[in-house]
Coordinates of C-alpha atoms in Angstrom, one line a residue:
R1 CA -13.3 -11.6 -7.2
R2 CA -11.5 -9.0 -9.2
L3 CA -11.7 -7.5 -12.6
A4 CA -8.7 -6.1 -14.6
C5 CA -8.9 -4.0 -17.7
G6 CA -6.5 -2.5 -20.3
D7 CA -6.4 1.0 -21.8
V8 CA -9.7 2.8 -21.1
E9 CA -8.7 5.9 -23.1
G10 CA -11.5 7.9 -21.5
R11 CA -14.2 5.4 -22.6
L12 CA -15.8 5.4 -19.2
E13 CA -19.3 4.6 -20.3
A14 CA -18.0 1.6 -22.3
I15 CA -16.0 0.1 -19.5
F16 CA -18.5 0.7 -16.7
G17 CA -21.4 -0.5 -18.8
R18 CA -19.5 -3.7 -19.4
V19 CA -18.8 -4.1 -15.7
R20 CA -22.5 -3.6 -14.9
A21 CA -23.5 -6.2 -17.4
I22 CA -21.0 -8.7 -16.0
Q23 CA -22.2 -8.1 -12.5
A24 CA -25.8 -8.5 -13.5
K25 CA -24.9 -11.9 -15.0
S26 CA -22.2 -13.2 -12.7
G27 CA -22.7 -11.5 -9.4
R28 CA -20.7 -8.7 -7.7
F29 CA -16.9 -8.2 -8.0
D30 CA -14.8 -6.5 -5.4
M31 CA -12.7 -4.1 -7.5
L32 CA -11.7 -3.1 -11.0
L33 CA -7.9 -2.6 -11.6
C34 CA -7.1 -0.5 -14.6
V35 CA -3.6 -0.5 -16.3
G36 CA -2.5 1.5 -19.3
N37 CA -4.1 4.8 -20.3
F38 CA -7.1 5.4 -18.2
F39 CA -7.7 8.9 -19.8
G40 CA -7.5 9.8 -23.4
S41 CA -7.3 13.0 -25.5
T42 CA -11.1 13.2 -25.6
S43 CA -11.9 12.2 -22.0
E44 CA -13.1 15.5 -20.6
A45 CA -16.8 15.4 -21.5
E46 CA -17.4 11.9 -20.0
W47 CA -15.1 12.5 -17.1
A48 CA -16.8 15.7 -16.0
E49 CA -19.9 13.7 -15.1
Y50 CA -18.0 11.4 -12.8
R51 CA -15.8 14.1 -11.4
T52 CA -18.8 16.2 -10.4
G53 CA -20.7 13.1 -9.0
A54 CA -23.5 13.2 -11.6
K55 CA -22.4 9.6 -12.4
K56 CA -20.7 7.0 -10.2
A57 CA -18.5 4.0 -11.0
P58 CA -20.4 0.8 -10.2
I59 CA -17.4 -0.8 -8.5
P60 CA -14.3 0.5 -6.6
T61 CA -11.9 1.3 -9.4
Y62 CA -8.1 1.7 -9.0
V63 CA -6.1 3.3 -11.8
L64 CA -2.5 3.9 -12.7
G65 CA -1.1 7.3 -13.6
A66 CA -0.3 9.1 -16.8
N67 CA 1.8 7.6 -19.6
N68 CA 2.1 10.8 -21.5
Q69 CA 2.2 14.6 -21.0
D70 CA -1.3 15.1 -22.3
T71 CA -3.1 13.3 -19.4
L72 CA -0.9 14.5 -16.5
S73 CA -3.4 17.1 -15.5
Y74 CA -5.9 14.4 -14.5
F75 CA -3.7 13.3 -11.6
P76 CA -3.3 16.1 -9.1
D77 CA -1.3 14.3 -6.4
V78 CA 1.6 12.1 -7.4
S79 CA 1.3 10.1 -4.2
G80 CA -2.3 9.0 -5.1
C81 CA -5.7 10.4 -4.4
E82 CA -9.4 9.9 -5.0
L83 CA -10.2 11.2 -8.4
A84 CA -14.0 10.8 -8.1
E85 CA -16.4 8.7 -6.1
N86 CA -15.3 5.0 -6.4
I87 CA -12.3 5.9 -8.6
T88 CA -8.9 6.1 -7.0
Y89 CA -5.5 6.9 -8.5
L90 CA -3.0 4.5 -6.7
G91 CA 0.0 6.8 -7.1
R92 CA 3.4 6.9 -8.7
R93 CA 4.6 3.6 -7.1
G94 CA 3.9 1.7 -4.0
V95 CA 1.8 -1.1 -2.5
Y96 CA -1.9 -1.3 -1.8
S97 CA -2.8 -3.7 1.0
G98 CA -6.5 -4.7 1.2
C99 CA -8.4 -5.6 4.3
S100 CA -8.2 -9.3 3.3
G101 CA -4.4 -9.2 3.2
L102 CA -4.2 -9.0 -0.6
Q103 CA -1.0 -7.1 -1.7
I104 CA -1.0 -5.2 -4.9
A105 CA 2.2 -3.6 -6.1
Y106 CA 2.0 -0.9 -8.7
L107 CA 4.2 1.3 -10.9
S108 CA 2.7 4.1 -12.9
G109 CA 4.0 5.6 -16.2
T110 CA 6.4 4.4 -18.9
E111 CA 10.2 3.8 -18.7
A112 CA 12.1 7.1 -18.8
Q113 CA 14.2 7.6 -21.9
E114 CA 15.9 10.7 -20.5
Q115 CA 17.1 12.2 -17.3
P116 CA 15.7 13.7 -15.2
A117 CA 12.7 11.4 -15.8
P118 CA 9.5 13.3 -16.9
A119 CA 6.5 13.3 -14.5
H120 CA 4.8 10.6 -16.6
S121 CA 7.8 8.2 -16.5
F122 CA 9.6 6.0 -14.0
S123 CA 13.4 5.6 -13.6
A124 CA 15.7 2.8 -12.4
K125 CA 15.6 4.6 -9.0
D126 CA 11.8 4.3 -8.8
V127 CA 12.0 0.6 -9.5
A128 CA 14.9 0.0 -7.0
E129 CA 13.0 1.8 -4.2
L130 CA 9.8 -0.1 -4.8
K131 CA 11.8 -3.4 -4.7
T132 CA 13.6 -2.4 -1.6
S133 CA 10.4 -1.4 0.3
L134 CA 9.1 -5.0 -0.2
L135 CA 12.3 -7.1 -0.3
S136 CA 13.3 -5.7 3.1
T137 CA 10.2 -7.0 4.8
P138 CA 10.7 -10.3 6.8
N139 CA 9.9 -13.5 5.0
F140 CA 9.0 -11.8 1.8
R141 CA 7.6 -14.4 -0.7
G142 CA 6.1 -12.2 -3.4
V143 CA 3.1 -10.0 -4.0
D144 CA -0.4 -11.2 -5.1
I145 CA -0.7 -8.7 -8.0
L146 CA 1.6 -6.4 -9.9
L147 CA 0.1 -3.6 -12.0
T148 CA 2.3 -1.8 -14.7
S149 CA 1.3 -0.1 -17.9
P150 CA 4.2 -1.3 -20.1
W151 CA 4.8 -4.9 -20.8
P152 CA 8.0 -6.5 -19.3
R153 CA 10.7 -6.9 -21.9
D154 CA 11.3 -10.6 -23.0
V155 CA 8.1 -11.9 -21.3
G156 CA 7.5 -14.2 -24.3
T157 CA 10.8 -16.1 -23.8
F158 CA 10.1 -19.9 -23.3
A159 CA 6.4 -19.2 -23.8
N160 CA 3.5 -19.3 -26.2
S161 CA 3.5 -16.7 -29.0
A162 CA 2.4 -13.2 -28.3
G163 CA 1.1 -12.8 -31.9
E164 CA 2.2 -9.7 -33.7
I165 CA 4.0 -8.3 -30.6
D166 CA 7.8 -8.8 -30.5
T167 CA 8.4 -9.2 -26.8
K168 CA 12.2 -8.9 -27.4
K169 CA 11.7 -5.3 -28.6
C170 CA 8.6 -4.0 -26.8
G171 CA 8.1 -3.2 -23.2
S172 CA 10.5 -2.2 -20.4
K173 CA 13.5 -4.0 -19.0
L174 CA 12.9 -2.2 -15.7
V175 CA 9.5 -3.8 -15.5
S176 CA 11.1 -7.2 -16.2
D177 CA 13.5 -6.6 -13.3
L178 CA 10.6 -5.6 -11.1
A179 CA 8.6 -8.7 -11.9
A180 CA 11.6 -10.9 -11.4
S181 CA 12.1 -9.5 -7.9
L182 CA 8.5 -9.1 -6.7
K183 CA 7.3 -12.5 -8.0
P184 CA 3.7 -11.5 -8.5
R185 CA 1.0 -14.2 -8.8
Y186 CA -0.7 -12.1 -11.5
H187 CA 1.0 -9.4 -13.5
F188 CA -1.3 -7.1 -15.6
A189 CA -0.1 -4.7 -18.3
A190 CA -1.4 -2.9 -21.4
L191 CA -0.4 -0.1 -23.9
E192 CA 0.2 -2.5 -26.9
K193 CA -3.5 -2.7 -27.8
A194 CA -3.2 -6.5 -27.8
Y195 CA -4.4 -9.4 -25.6
Y196 CA -1.8 -11.9 -24.5
E197 CA -2.2 -14.5 -21.7
R198 CA 1.2 -16.0 -21.2
L199 CA 1.7 -19.6 -20.0
P200 CA 2.4 -19.4 -16.2
Y201 CA 6.1 -19.4 -15.3
R202 CA 7.9 -20.6 -12.2
N203 CA 9.8 -18.4 -9.8
H204 CA 12.4 -20.9 -8.7
M205 CA 15.2 -23.0 -10.2
V206 CA 14.1 -26.6 -10.3
L207 CA 16.2 -28.9 -7.9
Q208 CA 18.2 -25.8 -6.8
E209 CA 15.6 -23.8 -4.9
N210 CA 12.6 -24.6 -2.8
P211 CA 9.4 -24.6 -4.9
Q212 CA 7.6 -21.2 -5.1
H213 CA 4.3 -20.1 -6.6
V214 CA 3.9 -19.4 -10.3
T215 CA 3.3 -16.1 -12.1
R216 CA 0.6 -15.4 -14.7
F217 CA 1.3 -12.5 -17.0
I218 CA -1.8 -11.1 -18.8
A219 CA -1.7 -8.2 -21.2
L220 CA -5.0 -6.6 -22.0
A221 CA -6.2 -4.7 -25.1
D222 CA -7.9 -1.2 -25.2
V223 CA -11.5 -0.9 -24.2
G224 CA -14.0 -1.0 -27.0
N225 CA -11.5 -2.0 -29.7
T226 CA -13.0 -2.8 -33.1
S227 CA -11.0 -6.1 -33.3
K228 CA -12.9 -7.5 -30.4
K229 CA -9.6 -8.2 -28.5
K230 CA -10.1 -9.0 -24.9
Y231 CA -9.8 -5.9 -22.7
L232 CA -11.5 -7.1 -19.4
Y233 CA -10.3 -10.1 -17.3
A234 CA -12.2 -11.6 -14.4
F235 CA -10.4 -13.7 -11.8
S236 CA -10.7 -14.9 -8.2
I237 CA -7.7 -14.8 -5.9
V238 CA -7.1 -15.8 -2.3
P239 CA -4.4 -13.6 -0.6
M240 CA -1.1 -15.4 -0.4
S241 CA -1.0 -14.7 3.3
S242 CA -4.1 -16.8 3.8
M243 CA -3.0 -19.9 1.7
E244 CA -1.4 -23.1 2.9
P245 CA 2.2 -23.2 1.6
A246 CA 1.6 -26.5 -0.2
E247 CA -1.4 -25.1 -2.0
L248 CA 0.4 -21.9 -2.9
V249 CA 3.3 -23.6 -4.6
K250 CA 1.3 -26.1 -6.7
Q251 CA 2.7 -26.1 -10.3
P252 CA 0.3 -26.3 -13.2
Q253 CA 1.0 -28.8 -16.0
D254 CA 1.8 -26.0 -18.6
V255 CA 4.3 -24.1 -16.4
T256 CA 7.4 -22.8 -18.2
E257 CA 10.8 -21.6 -17.2
N258 CA 11.2 -18.0 -15.9
P259 CA 11.5 -15.6 -18.9
Y260 CA 13.7 -13.3 -16.8
R261 CA 16.1 -16.1 -15.7
K262 CA 19.1 -14.5 -17.5
L263 CA 18.2 -11.2 -15.9
R264 CA 18.2 -12.8 -12.4
K265 CA 21.6 -14.4 -13.0
E266 CA 23.1 -11.1 -14.1
A267 CA 21.6 -9.0 -11.2
P268 CA 24.2 -8.2 -8.6
K269 CA 23.6 -9.9 -5.3
S270 CA 23.2 -7.2 -2.6
K271 CA 21.9 -7.4 0.9
A272 CA 18.5 -5.9 1.5
P273 CA 18.7 -2.8 3.7
L274 CA 17.7 -3.1 7.3
C275 CA 15.5 -0.1 7.4
A276 CA 11.9 -0.5 8.4
E277 CA 9.0 0.0 6.1
E278 CA 6.9 3.1 6.9
E279 CA 3.4 4.1 6.0
P280 CA 2.8 7.7 5.2
A281 CA -0.4 9.3 6.5
C282 CA -2.7 8.2 3.7
Q283 CA -4.8 5.2 2.9
F284 CA -2.3 2.8 1.3
F285 CA 0.8 4.5 0.2
F286 CA 4.2 3.7 1.6
D287 CA 7.4 5.6 2.0
L288 CA 9.5 4.4 -0.9
N289 CA 12.4 6.9 -0.3
K290 CA 14.2 5.3 2.6
H291 CA 17.9 4.8 2.8
Q292 CA 19.8 3.1 5.6
G293 CA 21.1 5.7 8.1
K294 CA 23.4 5.9 11.0
K295 CA 22.8 7.0 14.5
R296 CA 24.0 10.5 15.4
P297 CA 27.2 10.5 17.5
S298 CA 26.5 11.0 21.2
D299 CA 27.1 14.3 22.9
G300 CA 29.7 12.8 25.3
K301 CA 32.2 15.4 26.7
E302 CA 35.2 13.7 25.4
R303 CA 35.3 12.1 21.9
G304 CA 38.0 9.7 23.0
D305 CA 35.7 8.0 25.5
S306 CA 35.3 4.3 24.7
Q307 CA 31.7 4.5 26.1
P308 CA 30.6 8.1 25.7
K309 CA 27.5 9.2 27.7
Q310 CA 24.4 9.2 25.5
A311 CA 22.4 12.4 25.3
K312 CA 18.8 12.1 26.3
K313 CA 17.1 12.5 23.0
P314 CA 14.9 10.3 20.9
P315 CA 16.6 7.7 18.6
Q316 CA 17.1 8.8 15.1
P317 CA 15.2 7.3 12.2
M318 CA 16.9 4.8 9.8
G319 CA 16.4 7.1 6.9
P320 CA 14.0 9.9 5.8
C321 CA 10.9 10.0 8.0
W322 CA 7.5 11.2 6.9
F323 CA 6.6 12.4 10.4
C324 CA 9.6 13.9 12.2
L325 CA 8.6 17.5 12.2
A326 CA 12.1 18.7 11.4
S327 CA 12.2 16.3 8.3
P328 CA 11.9 17.7 4.8
E329 CA 9.6 14.8 4.2
V330 CA 6.8 16.2 6.4
E331 CA 3.8 17.7 4.6
K332 CA 3.7 20.8 6.7
H333 CA 0.5 22.1 5.1
L334 CA -1.4 19.4 7.0
V335 CA -0.2 20.5 10.4
V336 CA -2.9 21.8 12.7
S337 CA -1.2 22.5 16.0
I338 CA 2.4 22.3 17.4
G339 CA 3.0 21.8 21.1
T340 CA 6.3 21.4 23.0
H341 CA 6.8 17.7 22.4
C342 CA 3.9 16.7 20.0
Y343 CA 2.0 18.1 17.1
L344 CA -1.4 17.5 15.5
A345 CA -1.9 17.0 11.8
L346 CA -4.7 16.2 9.4
A347 CA -4.5 12.6 8.0
K348 CA -3.7 12.5 4.4
G349 CA -6.4 10.3 2.9
G350 CA -8.4 10.6 6.1
L351 CA -11.5 8.5 6.7
S352 CA -13.3 11.8 7.3
P353 CA -12.4 15.5 6.8
D354 CA -11.6 15.8 10.6
H355 CA -9.6 12.6 10.9
V356 CA -6.4 13.7 12.7
L357 CA -3.1 12.3 13.9
I358 CA -1.3 12.9 17.2
L359 CA 2.5 12.6 16.5
P360 CA 5.6 13.2 18.6
I361 CA 7.9 16.0 17.2
G362 CA 11.0 13.9 17.8
H363 CA 11.5 10.4 16.5
Y364 CA 9.6 7.7 18.6
Q365 CA 8.3 4.5 17.2
S366 CA 5.4 3.8 19.5
V367 CA 3.5 4.9 22.6
V368 CA 5.5 2.6 24.9
D369 CA 8.8 4.3 23.8
L370 CA 7.6 7.8 24.8
S371 CA 9.3 9.7 27.6
S372 CA 7.1 10.9 30.5
E373 CA 6.9 14.5 29.2
V374 CA 5.9 13.5 25.7
L375 CA 3.3 11.1 27.1
E376 CA 1.9 13.9 29.3
E377 CA 1.5 16.1 26.2
V378 CA -0.2 13.3 24.2
T379 CA -2.7 12.9 27.1
K380 CA -3.4 16.7 26.9
Y381 CA -4.0 16.5 23.1
K382 CA -6.4 13.5 23.6
A383 CA -8.3 15.5 26.3
A384 CA -8.5 18.6 24.0
L385 CA -9.7 16.5 21.1
K386 CA -12.3 14.7 23.2
E387 CA -13.7 18.1 24.3
F388 CA -13.5 19.5 20.7
F389 CA -15.3 16.6 19.1
R390 CA -17.9 16.4 21.8
S391 CA -18.7 20.1 21.1
K392 CA -19.3 19.0 17.5
G393 CA -21.6 16.1 18.4
K394 CA -19.0 13.4 17.9
R395 CA -16.9 10.9 19.9
Y396 CA -13.4 9.8 18.8
V397 CA -11.9 6.4 18.2
L398 CA -8.1 6.3 18.6
F399 CA -5.9 3.5 17.4
E400 CA -2.2 2.8 16.9
R401 CA -0.4 0.1 14.8
N402 CA 3.1 -0.5 16.0
Y403 CA 4.0 -2.9 13.1
R404 CA 5.8 -2.1 9.9
S405 CA 5.8 1.6 10.9
Q406 CA 8.7 3.8 11.8
H407 CA 7.2 6.8 13.6
L408 CA 4.4 6.8 16.1
Q409 CA 1.0 7.8 14.6
L410 CA -2.0 7.9 16.8
Q411 CA -5.0 7.9 14.5
V412 CA -7.9 9.8 15.9
V413 CA -11.2 9.3 14.0
P414 CA -14.3 11.1 15.0
V415 CA -17.7 9.3 14.8
P416 CA -21.1 11.1 15.2
L417 CA -22.7 10.4 18.6
D418 CA -26.0 9.6 17.1
L419 CA -24.5 7.1 14.7
C420 CA -23.3 4.6 17.3
T421 CA -22.4 4.2 20.9
S422 CA -18.9 3.4 22.3
E423 CA -20.2 -0.1 22.9
D424 CA -21.1 -0.4 19.2
I425 CA -17.6 0.6 18.2
K426 CA -16.0 -1.8 20.6
E427 CA -18.2 -4.6 19.4
A428 CA -17.3 -3.8 15.8
F429 CA -13.5 -4.1 16.5
I430 CA -14.0 -7.3 18.4
A431 CA -16.3 -8.9 15.7
Q432 CA -13.9 -7.9 12.9
A433 CA -10.9 -9.3 14.9
Q434 CA -12.7 -12.6 15.5
E435 CA -13.5 -12.8 11.8
Q436 CA -9.8 -12.4 10.9
Q437 CA -8.6 -14.6 13.8
I438 CA -7.0 -11.7 15.7
E439 CA -7.0 -12.0 19.5
L440 CA -8.2 -8.5 20.7
L441 CA -8.1 -8.2 24.5
E442 CA -9.6 -5.6 26.7
I443 CA -7.0 -3.8 29.0
P444 CA -8.2 -3.2 32.6
E445 CA -9.6 0.2 33.2
H446 CA -6.7 1.6 35.3
S447 CA -4.0 0.0 33.3
D448 CA -2.2 1.5 30.3
I449 CA -0.5 0.0 27.3
A450 CA 3.0 0.3 28.8
Q451 CA 2.0 -2.3 31.4
V452 CA 1.2 -4.9 28.7
A453 CA 3.8 -4.2 26.0
Q454 CA 7.6 -3.8 26.2
P455 CA 9.4 -1.3 23.9
G456 CA 10.0 -3.0 20.5
T457 CA 6.9 -5.3 20.8
P458 CA 4.7 -5.1 17.7
Y459 CA 1.1 -4.5 18.7
F460 CA -2.3 -2.9 17.6
Y461 CA -4.1 -0.8 20.2
V462 CA -7.5 0.9 20.3
E463 CA -8.7 3.5 22.8
L464 CA -12.3 4.9 23.0
D465 CA -13.0 8.3 24.5
T466 CA -14.7 6.5 27.4
G467 CA -11.2 5.3 28.4
E468 CA -11.9 1.7 27.3
K469 CA -8.9 0.1 25.6
L470 CA -8.3 -3.0 23.3
F471 CA -5.0 -4.6 22.6
H472 CA -3.5 -7.2 20.3
R473 CA 0.1 -8.4 20.5
I474 CA 1.2 -9.0 16.9
R475 CA 3.1 -12.3 16.6
A476 CA 3.0 -12.9 12.9
R477 CA 1.4 -11.1 10.0
F478 CA -1.2 -8.4 10.6
P479 CA -3.5 -6.6 8.1
L480 CA -2.0 -3.1 7.9
Q481 CA -5.4 -1.5 7.2
F482 CA -7.3 -3.3 10.0
G483 CA -8.0 -0.1 12.0
R484 CA -9.2 1.8 9.0
C485 CA -11.4 -1.1 7.8
V486 CA -13.2 -1.4 11.1

């Protein structure tokens, strides 16, 4: 059960008061999604109480970024961050994947009218990279929710009237292009101070393409507007990944043609790049700056050799990598320690202040790909972390997800010894796995992961500081945030 709202404009007491009232009457909702201007020119007084913790949002609240220069200062990190307890800025662009499998794509700001694009605007490049990050995933069918601040241009074509809003003139063509490609089941927008619930539109050509799900576009007014226009929308949604195909593609009686049909016809047909999607070291933000790359030439003695001898070095990433230490993409201020083959870094968006990552300096995708000397240093780092955390009254939980990732990340999360035993932690993973129909198996004490998984095999792996290990071979979809959620 979700709530979506339009421009808050800094009226935090008004929106959160309304949410409390709705929950008192109708029961709890899981999250509030805010599009449009979350902050206004007079936000500071109300915001200070939430920023300092004097007040707390009643529900996990996710907001888009600035749409003008005046409110840029409220968003300190373009890649997204927690602004206050229960209030999170999603980031400039990307995908949030919930524990349930719900996928929410988001694009902050307004369409740039100049180059280079101002910090509060998005460009055609931003939209193209967001599209690529999703369209390159296998069997992509669409996203559950799309959040943008501007309306998509021409959304009213073939549809019910949008009242005073001329949909041929307002909004963004880039947002239309994004919506046409990502096929969201719900698309929320704001900024026009109007409420408009468009008739659902289909995402396929009748008799020419297989049936697909429909999209519902909903524009919301500004919070507390004097005209009593609707600014808060309640809805229930089952993640697309959990639905039966026949149920997902059911067409309502009032479905219309796709308003962006002309746009889709005009779009050049290009192959999706083959690069893998990668998750930076934060809660739910993805690398949207990948380009297809080429392997480096080998260091064979003679260039004319038809089969030159390959140098013994890690494979190169298929584009910019967030975690190769030599890459300009690495956020080096998070680095704690650098060894010969590995390094230790704080997790961006960590579950606790001392949540760290063990990462290879060179480019390796998973533990089972590591050479013996790299694996030896990983083992030393694990032993050092175990000793360090024990000295602080904690035990660690280590997990790795070799699925829709590009560079090995061993997530090491410390848990206070007096909070739970290693058995409690193991039971929590197993219980959550059973709930999500994930087969999590225990690896025998003297075995390691390389004995149960071949290089290139997608898997999820847990290791406790007692040496106990749990393993799941990923055969289809897998919730990206499973480890974090447990």
